[in-house]
Coordinates of N, CA and C in Angstrom, one line a residue:
Chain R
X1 N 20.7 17.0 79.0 CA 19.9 15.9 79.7 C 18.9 16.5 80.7
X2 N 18.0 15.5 81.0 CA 16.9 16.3 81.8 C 17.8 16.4 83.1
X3 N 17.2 17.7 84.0 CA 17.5 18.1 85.2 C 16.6 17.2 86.1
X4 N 17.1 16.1 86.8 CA 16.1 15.3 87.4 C 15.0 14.1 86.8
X5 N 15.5 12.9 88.2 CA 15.0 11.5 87.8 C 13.8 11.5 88.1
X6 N 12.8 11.1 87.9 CA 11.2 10.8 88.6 C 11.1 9.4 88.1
X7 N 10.8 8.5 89.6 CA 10.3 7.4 89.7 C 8.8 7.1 90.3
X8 N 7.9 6.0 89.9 CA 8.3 5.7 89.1 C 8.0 5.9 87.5
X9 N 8.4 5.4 86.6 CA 8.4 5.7 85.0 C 6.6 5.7 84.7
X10 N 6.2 4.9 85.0 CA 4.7 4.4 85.3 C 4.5 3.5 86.5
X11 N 2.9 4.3 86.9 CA 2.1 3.4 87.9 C 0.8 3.1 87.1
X12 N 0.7 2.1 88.1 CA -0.4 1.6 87.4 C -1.5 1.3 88.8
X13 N -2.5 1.8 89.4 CA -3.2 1.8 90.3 C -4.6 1.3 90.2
X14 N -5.7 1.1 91.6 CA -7.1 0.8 91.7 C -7.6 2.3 92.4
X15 N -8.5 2.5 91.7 CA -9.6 3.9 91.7 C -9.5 3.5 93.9
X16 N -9.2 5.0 94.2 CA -9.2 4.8 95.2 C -8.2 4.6 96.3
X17 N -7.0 4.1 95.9 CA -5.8 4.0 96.2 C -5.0 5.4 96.2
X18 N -3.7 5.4 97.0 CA -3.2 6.5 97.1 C -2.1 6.7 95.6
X19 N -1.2 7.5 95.1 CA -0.6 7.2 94.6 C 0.7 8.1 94.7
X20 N 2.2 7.7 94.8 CA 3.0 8.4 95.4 C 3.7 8.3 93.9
X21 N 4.4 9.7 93.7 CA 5.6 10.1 92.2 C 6.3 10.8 93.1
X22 N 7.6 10.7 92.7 CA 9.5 10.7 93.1 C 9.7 11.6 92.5
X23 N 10.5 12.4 92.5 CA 11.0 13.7 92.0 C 12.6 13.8 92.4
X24 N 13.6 13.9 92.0 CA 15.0 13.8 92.6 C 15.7 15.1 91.8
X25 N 16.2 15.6 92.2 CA 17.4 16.7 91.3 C 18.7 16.4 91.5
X26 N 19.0 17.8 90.9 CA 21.1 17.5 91.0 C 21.5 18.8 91.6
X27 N 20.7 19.8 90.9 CA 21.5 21.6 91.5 C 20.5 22.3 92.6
X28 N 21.1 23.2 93.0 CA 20.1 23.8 94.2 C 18.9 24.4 93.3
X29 N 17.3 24.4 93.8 CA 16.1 25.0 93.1 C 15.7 26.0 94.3
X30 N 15.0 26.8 93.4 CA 14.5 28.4 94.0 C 12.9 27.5 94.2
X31 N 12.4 26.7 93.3 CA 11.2 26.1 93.6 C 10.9 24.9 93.0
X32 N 10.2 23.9 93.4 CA 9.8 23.2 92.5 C 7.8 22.6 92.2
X33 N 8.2 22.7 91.5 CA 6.6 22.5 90.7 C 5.7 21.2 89.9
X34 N 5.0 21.1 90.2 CA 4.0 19.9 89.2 C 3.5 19.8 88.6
X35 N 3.3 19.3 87.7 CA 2.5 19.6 86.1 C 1.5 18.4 86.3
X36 N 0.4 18.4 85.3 CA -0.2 16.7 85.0 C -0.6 17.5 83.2
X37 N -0.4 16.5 82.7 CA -0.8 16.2 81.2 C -1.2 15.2 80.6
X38 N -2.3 15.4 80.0 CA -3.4 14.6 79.8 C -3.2 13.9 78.3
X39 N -3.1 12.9 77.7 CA -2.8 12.3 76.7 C -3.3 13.5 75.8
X40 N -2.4 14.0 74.8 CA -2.7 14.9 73.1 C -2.8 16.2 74.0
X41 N -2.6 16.3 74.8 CA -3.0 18.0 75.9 C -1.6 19.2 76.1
X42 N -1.7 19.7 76.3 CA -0.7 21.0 77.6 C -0.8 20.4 78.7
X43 N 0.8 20.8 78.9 CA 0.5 20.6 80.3 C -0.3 21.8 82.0
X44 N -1.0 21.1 82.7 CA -1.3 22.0 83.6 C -0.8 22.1 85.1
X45 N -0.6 23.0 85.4 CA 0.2 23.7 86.7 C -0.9 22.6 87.6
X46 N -0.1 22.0 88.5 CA -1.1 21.7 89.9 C -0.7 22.6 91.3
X47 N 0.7 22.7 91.3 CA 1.0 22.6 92.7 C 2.4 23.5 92.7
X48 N 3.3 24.1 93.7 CA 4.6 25.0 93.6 C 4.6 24.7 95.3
X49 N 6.0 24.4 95.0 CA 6.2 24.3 96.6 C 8.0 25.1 96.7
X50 N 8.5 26.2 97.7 CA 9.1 26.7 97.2 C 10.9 26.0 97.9
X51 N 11.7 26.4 98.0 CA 12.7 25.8 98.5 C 12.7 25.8 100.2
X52 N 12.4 26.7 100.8 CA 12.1 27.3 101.9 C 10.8 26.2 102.8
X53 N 10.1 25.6 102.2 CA 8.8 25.1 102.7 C 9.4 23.2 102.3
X54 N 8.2 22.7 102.9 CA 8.4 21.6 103.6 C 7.6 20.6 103.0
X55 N 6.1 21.2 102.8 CA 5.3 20.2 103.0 C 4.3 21.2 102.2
X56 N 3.5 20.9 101.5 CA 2.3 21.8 100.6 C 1.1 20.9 100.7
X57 N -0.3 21.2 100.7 CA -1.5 20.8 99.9 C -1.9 21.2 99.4
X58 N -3.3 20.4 98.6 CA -3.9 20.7 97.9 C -4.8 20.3 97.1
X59 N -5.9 20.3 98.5 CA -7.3 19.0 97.8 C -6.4 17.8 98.1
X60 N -6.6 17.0 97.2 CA -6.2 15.7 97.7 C -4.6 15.1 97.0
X61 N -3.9 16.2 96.7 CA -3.1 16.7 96.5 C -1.7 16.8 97.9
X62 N -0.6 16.0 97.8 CA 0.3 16.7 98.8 C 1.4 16.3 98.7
X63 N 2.4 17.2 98.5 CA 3.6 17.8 98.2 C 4.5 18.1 98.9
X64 N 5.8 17.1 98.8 CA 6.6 17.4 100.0 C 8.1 18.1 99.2
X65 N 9.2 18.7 100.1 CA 9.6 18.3 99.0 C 11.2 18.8 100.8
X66 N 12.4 17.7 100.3 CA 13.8 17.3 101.3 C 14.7 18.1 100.8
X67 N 15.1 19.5 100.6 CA 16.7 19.6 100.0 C 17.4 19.1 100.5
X68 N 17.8 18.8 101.3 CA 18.3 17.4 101.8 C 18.9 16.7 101.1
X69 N 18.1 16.0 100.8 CA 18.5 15.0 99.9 C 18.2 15.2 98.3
X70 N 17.5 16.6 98.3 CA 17.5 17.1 97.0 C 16.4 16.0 96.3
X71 N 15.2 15.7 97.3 CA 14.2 15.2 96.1 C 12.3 15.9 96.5
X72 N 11.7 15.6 95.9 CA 10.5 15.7 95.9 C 9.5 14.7 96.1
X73 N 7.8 14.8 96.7 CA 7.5 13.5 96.2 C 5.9 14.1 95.7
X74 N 5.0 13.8 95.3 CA 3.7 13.9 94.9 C 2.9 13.0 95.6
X75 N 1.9 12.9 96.2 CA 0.7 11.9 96.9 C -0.4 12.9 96.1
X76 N -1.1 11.7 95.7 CA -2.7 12.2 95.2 C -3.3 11.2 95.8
X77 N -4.3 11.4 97.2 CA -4.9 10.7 97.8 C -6.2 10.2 97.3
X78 N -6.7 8.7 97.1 CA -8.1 8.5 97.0 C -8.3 9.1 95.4
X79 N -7.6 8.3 94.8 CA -7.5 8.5 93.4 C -8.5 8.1 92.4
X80 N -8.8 8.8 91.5 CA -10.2 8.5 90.6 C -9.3 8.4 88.7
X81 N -10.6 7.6 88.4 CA -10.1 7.1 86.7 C -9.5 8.4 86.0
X82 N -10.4 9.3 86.4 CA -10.3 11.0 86.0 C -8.6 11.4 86.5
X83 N -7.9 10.5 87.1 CA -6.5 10.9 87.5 C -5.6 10.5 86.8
X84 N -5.7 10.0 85.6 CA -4.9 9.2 84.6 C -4.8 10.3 84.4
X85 N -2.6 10.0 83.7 CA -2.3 11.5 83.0 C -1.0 10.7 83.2
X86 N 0.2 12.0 83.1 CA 1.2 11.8 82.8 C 1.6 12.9 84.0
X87 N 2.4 12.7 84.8 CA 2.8 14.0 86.2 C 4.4 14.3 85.8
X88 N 4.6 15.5 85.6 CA 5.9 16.2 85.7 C 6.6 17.0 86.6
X89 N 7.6 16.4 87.1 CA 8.0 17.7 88.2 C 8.9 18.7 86.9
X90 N 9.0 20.1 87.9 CA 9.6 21.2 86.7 C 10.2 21.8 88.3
X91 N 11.6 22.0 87.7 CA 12.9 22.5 88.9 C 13.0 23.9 87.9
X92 N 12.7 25.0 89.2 CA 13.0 26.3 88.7 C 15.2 26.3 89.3
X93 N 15.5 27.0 88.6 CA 16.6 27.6 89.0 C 17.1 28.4 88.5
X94 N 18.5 28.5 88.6 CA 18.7 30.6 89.0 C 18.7 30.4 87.0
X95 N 18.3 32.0 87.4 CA 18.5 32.3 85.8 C 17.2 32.4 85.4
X96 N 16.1 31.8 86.0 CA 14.3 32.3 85.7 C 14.4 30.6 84.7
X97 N 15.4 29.4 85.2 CA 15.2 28.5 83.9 C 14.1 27.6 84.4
X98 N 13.2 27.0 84.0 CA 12.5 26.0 84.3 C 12.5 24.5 83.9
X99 N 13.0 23.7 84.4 CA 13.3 22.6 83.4 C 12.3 21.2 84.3
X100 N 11.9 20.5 83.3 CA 11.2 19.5 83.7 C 12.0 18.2 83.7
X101 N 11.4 17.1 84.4 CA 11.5 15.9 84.3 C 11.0 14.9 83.7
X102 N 10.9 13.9 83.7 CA 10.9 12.9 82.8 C 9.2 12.1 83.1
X103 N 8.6 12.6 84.1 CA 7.7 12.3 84.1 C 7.2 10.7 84.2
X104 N 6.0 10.6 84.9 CA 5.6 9.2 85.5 C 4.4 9.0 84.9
X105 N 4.0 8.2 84.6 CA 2.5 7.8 83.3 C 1.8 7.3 84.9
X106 N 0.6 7.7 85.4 CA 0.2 7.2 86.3 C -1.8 6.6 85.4
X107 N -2.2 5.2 86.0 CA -2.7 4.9 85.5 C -3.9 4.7 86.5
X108 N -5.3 4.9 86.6 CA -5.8 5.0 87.8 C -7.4 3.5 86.8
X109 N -7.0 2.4 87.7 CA -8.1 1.6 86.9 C -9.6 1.9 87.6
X110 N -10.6 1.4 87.0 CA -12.0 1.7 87.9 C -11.9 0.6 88.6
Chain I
X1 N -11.5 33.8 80.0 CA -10.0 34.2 79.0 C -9.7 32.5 77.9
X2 N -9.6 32.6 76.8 CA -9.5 31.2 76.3 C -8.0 31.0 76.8
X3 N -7.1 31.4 77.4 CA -6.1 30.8 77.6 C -5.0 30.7 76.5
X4 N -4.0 30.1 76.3 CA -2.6 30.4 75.6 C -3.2 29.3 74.3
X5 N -3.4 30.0 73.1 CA -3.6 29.4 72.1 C -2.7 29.4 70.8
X6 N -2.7 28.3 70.3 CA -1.7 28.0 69.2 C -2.0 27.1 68.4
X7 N -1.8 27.8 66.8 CA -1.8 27.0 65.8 C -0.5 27.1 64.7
X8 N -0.6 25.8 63.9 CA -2.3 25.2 63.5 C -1.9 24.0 64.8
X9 N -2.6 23.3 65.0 CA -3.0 22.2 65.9 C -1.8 20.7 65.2
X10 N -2.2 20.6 64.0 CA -1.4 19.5 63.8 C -0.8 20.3 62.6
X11 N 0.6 19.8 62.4 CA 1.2 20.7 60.8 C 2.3 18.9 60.4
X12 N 2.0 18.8 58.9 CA 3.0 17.8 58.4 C 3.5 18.7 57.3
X13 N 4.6 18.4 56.9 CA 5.9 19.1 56.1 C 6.5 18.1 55.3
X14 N 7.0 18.4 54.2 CA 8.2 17.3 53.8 C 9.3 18.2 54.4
X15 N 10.6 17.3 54.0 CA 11.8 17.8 54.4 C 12.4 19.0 53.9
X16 N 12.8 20.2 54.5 CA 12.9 21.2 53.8 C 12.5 22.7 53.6
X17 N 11.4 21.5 53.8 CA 10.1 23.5 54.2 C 10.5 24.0 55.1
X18 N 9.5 25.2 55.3 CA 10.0 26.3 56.2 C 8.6 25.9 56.7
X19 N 8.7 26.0 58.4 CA 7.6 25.6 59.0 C 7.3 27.2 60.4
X20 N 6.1 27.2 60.1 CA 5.6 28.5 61.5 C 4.9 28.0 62.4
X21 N 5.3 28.3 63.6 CA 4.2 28.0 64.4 C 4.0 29.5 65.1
X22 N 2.5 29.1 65.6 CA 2.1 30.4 66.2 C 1.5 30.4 67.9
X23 N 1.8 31.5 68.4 CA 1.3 31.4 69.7 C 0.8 32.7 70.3
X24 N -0.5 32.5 70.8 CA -1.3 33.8 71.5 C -1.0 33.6 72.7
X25 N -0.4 34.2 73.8 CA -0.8 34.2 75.3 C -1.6 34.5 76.0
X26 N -1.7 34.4 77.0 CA -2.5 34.9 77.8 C -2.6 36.4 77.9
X27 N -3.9 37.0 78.1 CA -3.8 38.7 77.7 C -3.3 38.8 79.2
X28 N -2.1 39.7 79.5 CA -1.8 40.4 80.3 C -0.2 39.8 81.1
X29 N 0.2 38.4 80.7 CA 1.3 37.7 81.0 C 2.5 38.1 79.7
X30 N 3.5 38.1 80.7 CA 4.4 38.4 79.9 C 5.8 38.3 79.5
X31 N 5.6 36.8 79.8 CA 6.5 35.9 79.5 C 6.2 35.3 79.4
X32 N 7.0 34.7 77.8 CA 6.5 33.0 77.0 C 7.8 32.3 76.9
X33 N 7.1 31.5 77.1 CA 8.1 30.4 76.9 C 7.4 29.5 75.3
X34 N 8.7 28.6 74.8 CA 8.2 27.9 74.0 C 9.7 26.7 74.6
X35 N 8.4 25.3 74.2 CA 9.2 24.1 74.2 C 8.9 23.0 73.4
X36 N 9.8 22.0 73.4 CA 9.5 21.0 72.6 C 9.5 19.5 73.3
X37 N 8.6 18.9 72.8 CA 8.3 17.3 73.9 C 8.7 16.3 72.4
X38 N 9.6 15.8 72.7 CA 9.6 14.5 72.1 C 9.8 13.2 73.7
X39 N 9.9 11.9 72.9 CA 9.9 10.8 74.0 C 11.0 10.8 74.2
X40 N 11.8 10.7 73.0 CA 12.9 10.4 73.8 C 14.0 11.5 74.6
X41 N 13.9 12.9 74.6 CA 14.2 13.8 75.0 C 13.3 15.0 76.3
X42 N 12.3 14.1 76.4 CA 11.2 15.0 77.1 C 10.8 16.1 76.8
X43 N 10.5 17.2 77.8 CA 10.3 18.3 77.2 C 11.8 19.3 77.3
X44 N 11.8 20.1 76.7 CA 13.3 20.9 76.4 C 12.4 22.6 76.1
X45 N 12.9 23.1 77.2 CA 13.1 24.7 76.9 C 13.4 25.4 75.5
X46 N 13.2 25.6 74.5 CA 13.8 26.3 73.3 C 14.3 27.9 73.9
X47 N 13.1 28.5 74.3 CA 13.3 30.0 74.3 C 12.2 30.4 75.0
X48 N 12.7 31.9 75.8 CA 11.9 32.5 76.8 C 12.0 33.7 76.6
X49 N 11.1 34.1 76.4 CA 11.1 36.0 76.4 C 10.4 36.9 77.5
X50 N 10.6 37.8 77.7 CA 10.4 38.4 78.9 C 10.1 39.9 78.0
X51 N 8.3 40.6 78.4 CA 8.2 41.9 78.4 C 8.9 41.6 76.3
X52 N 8.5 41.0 75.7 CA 8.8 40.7 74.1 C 10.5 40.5 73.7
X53 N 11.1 40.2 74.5 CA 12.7 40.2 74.3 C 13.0 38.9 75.3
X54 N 13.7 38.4 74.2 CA 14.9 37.2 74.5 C 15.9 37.1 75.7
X55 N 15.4 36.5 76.2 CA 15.5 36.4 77.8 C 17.0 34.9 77.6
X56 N 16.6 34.3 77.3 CA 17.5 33.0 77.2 C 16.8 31.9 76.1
X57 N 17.8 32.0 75.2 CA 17.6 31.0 73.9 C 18.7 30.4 73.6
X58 N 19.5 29.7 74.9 CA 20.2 28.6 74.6 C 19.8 27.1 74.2
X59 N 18.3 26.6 74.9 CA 18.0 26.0 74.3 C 17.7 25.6 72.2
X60 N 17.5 27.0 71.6 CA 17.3 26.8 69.9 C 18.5 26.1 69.7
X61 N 18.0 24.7 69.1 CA 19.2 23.8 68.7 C 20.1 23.9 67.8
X62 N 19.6 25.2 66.6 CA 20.7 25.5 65.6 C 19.9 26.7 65.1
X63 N 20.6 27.2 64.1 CA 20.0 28.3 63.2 C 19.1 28.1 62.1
X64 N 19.1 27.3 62.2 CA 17.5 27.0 61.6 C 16.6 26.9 62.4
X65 N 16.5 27.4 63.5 CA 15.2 27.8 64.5 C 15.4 29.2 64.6
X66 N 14.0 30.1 64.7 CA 14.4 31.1 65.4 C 12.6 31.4 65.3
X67 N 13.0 32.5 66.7 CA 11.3 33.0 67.2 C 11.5 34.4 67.4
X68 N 10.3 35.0 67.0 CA 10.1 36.3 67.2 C 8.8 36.8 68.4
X69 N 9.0 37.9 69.0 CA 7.7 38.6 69.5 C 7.7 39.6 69.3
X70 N 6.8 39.9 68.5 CA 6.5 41.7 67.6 C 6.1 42.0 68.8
X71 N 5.0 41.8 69.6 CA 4.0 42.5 70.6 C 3.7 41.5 71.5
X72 N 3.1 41.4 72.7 CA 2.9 41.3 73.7 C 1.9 40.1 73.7
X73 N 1.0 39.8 72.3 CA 0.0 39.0 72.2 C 0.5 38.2 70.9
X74 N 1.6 37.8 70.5 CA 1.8 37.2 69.8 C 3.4 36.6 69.9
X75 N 3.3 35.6 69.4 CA 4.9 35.0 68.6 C 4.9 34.0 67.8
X76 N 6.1 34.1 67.3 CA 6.0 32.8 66.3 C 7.5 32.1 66.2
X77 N 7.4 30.7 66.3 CA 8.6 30.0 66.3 C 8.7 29.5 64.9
X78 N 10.2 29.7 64.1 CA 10.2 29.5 62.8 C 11.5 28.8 62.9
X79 N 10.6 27.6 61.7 CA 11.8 26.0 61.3 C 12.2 26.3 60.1
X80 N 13.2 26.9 59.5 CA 13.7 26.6 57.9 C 15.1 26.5 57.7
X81 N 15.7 25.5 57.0 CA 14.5 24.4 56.7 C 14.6 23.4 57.9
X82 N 13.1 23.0 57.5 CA 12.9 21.7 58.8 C 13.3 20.3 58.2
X83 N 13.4 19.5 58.8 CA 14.2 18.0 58.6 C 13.4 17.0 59.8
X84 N 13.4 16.0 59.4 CA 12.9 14.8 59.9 C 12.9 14.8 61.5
X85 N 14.4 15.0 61.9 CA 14.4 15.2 63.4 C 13.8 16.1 64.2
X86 N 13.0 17.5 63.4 CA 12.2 18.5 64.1 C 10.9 17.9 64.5
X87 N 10.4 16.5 64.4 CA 9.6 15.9 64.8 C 9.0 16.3 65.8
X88 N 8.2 16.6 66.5 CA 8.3 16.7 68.1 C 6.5 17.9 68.5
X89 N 6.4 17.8 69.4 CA 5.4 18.0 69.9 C 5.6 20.1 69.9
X90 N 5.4 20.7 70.0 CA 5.7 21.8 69.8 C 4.8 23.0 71.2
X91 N 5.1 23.5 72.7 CA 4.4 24.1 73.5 C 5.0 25.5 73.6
X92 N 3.8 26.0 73.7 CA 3.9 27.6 74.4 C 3.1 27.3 75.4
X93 N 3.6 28.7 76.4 CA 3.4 28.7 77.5 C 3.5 30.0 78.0
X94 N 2.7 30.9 79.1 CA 3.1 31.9 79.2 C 2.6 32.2 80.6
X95 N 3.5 33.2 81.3 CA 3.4 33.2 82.8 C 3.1 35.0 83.1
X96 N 2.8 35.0 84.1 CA 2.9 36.3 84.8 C 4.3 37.0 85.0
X97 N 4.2 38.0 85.6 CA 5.8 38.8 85.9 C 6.9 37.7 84.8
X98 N 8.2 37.9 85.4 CA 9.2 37.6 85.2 C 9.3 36.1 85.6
X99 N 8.7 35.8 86.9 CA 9.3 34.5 87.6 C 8.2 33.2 87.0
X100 N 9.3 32.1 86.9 CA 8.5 30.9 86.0 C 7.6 30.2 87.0
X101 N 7.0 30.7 87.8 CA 6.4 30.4 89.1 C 4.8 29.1 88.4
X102 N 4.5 30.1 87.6 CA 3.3 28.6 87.2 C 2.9 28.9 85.4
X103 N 3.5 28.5 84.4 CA 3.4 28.2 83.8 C 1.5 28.2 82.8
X104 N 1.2 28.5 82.1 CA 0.2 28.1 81.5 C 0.2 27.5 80.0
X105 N 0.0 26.5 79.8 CA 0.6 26.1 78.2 C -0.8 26.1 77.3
X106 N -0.4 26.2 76.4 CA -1.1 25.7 74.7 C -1.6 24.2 74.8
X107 N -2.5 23.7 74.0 CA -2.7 22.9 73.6 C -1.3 22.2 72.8
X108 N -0.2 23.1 72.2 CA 0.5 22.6 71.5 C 0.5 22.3 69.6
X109 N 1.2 22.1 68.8 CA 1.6 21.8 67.5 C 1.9 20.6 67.7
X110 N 1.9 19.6 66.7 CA 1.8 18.2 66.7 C 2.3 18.6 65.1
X111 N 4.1 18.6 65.2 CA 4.5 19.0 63.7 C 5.4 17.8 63.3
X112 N 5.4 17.0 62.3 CA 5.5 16.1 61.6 C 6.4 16.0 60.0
X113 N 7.7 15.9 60.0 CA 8.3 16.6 58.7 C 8.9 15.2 58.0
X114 N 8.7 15.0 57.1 CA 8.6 13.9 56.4 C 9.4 13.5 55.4

């Protein structure tokens, strides 16, 4: 089963709006990381924030992330049509494993 | 650098064949990973190599998968025989050092067994 919930499943947004994606786990991570993938594409690295850190940017880009409570969250601020994609969080843990989540369809209208 | 390339791009099969896929990395990273995306399973780890050696391939779902790395700029993930359920989106990926720290993927295989 995937390692971690991400809510929500899909958003659906107005060009310009902020947009927030959930990230939650189960085991302790050495880092966690963000993907976006573009419909028929690879996916691409955006962001790594590691266990030790709190809060990351990145352009309009920002990355929190609670072990705590063992979740993560994504903000892409002031979002454009060009931000449609699919966002994945990926939880490193011991053993060098990288495992993804389930991913949020985010939809950015003009 | 054209980045982590793999073909062929789309591959359809009947049931049975023996299916290859191929993957170039990135020149100078060295560790690949390969995974598989379907919907209802997401993406799934198959196998990681590190420096051309098998690092962790718990994810290969049976023995009818298996992947090789002759050299440092190549691998290939092999289906025989493949069956209906190998459906699935097919990624390589390959990173620097050891640590899975950022990922770079393929375009991907779009393999289809019929």
């Amino acid at each position: 089963s995937q390692q971690g919930e991400e809510d929500p499943q899909a958003l659906s947004i107005q060009e310009g709006e902020n947009a927030t994606m959930n990230c939650s786990y189960k085991t302790s991570i050495n880092n966690l990381q963000w993907y976006r993938q573009n419909s028929g594409r690879g996916l691409v690295h955006l962001i790594l924030i590691r266990s030790n850190e709190r809060e990351k940017h990145s352009g309009r880009l920002r990355v929190t992330l609670d072990t705590s409570k063992k979740s993560s969250s994504l903000l892409i601020t002031a979002s454009r049509a060009a931000d449609t994609a699919s966002y994945f969080c990926a939880k490193e843990t011991s053993g060098s494993r990288l495992t993804f989540g389930e991913g949020t369809q985010l939809t950015v209208n003009p | 650098d054209a980045g982590v390339i793999q073909s062929p791009r789309h591959e359809v099969t009947e049931m049975g064949q023996e299916v290859t896929l191929r993957c170039k990395p990135i020149s100078g990273h060295n560790s690949l990973f390969w995974y598989r995306q379907t919907m209802m399973r997401g993406l799934e780890l198959l196998i990681y190599f590190n420096n051309n050696v098998p690092i962790d391939d718990s994810g290969m779902p049976e023995d009818r998968f298996s992947a090789k790395m002759p050299n440092a700029s190549f691998s290939t993930l092999k289906i025989q025989p493949s069956e209906p359920r190998d459906s699935a989106v097919y990624f390589c990926a390959s990173s620097l050092g050891r640590a899975v720290e950022k990922l770079f993927f393929g375009s991907g295989t779009q393999l289809s067994v019929l």
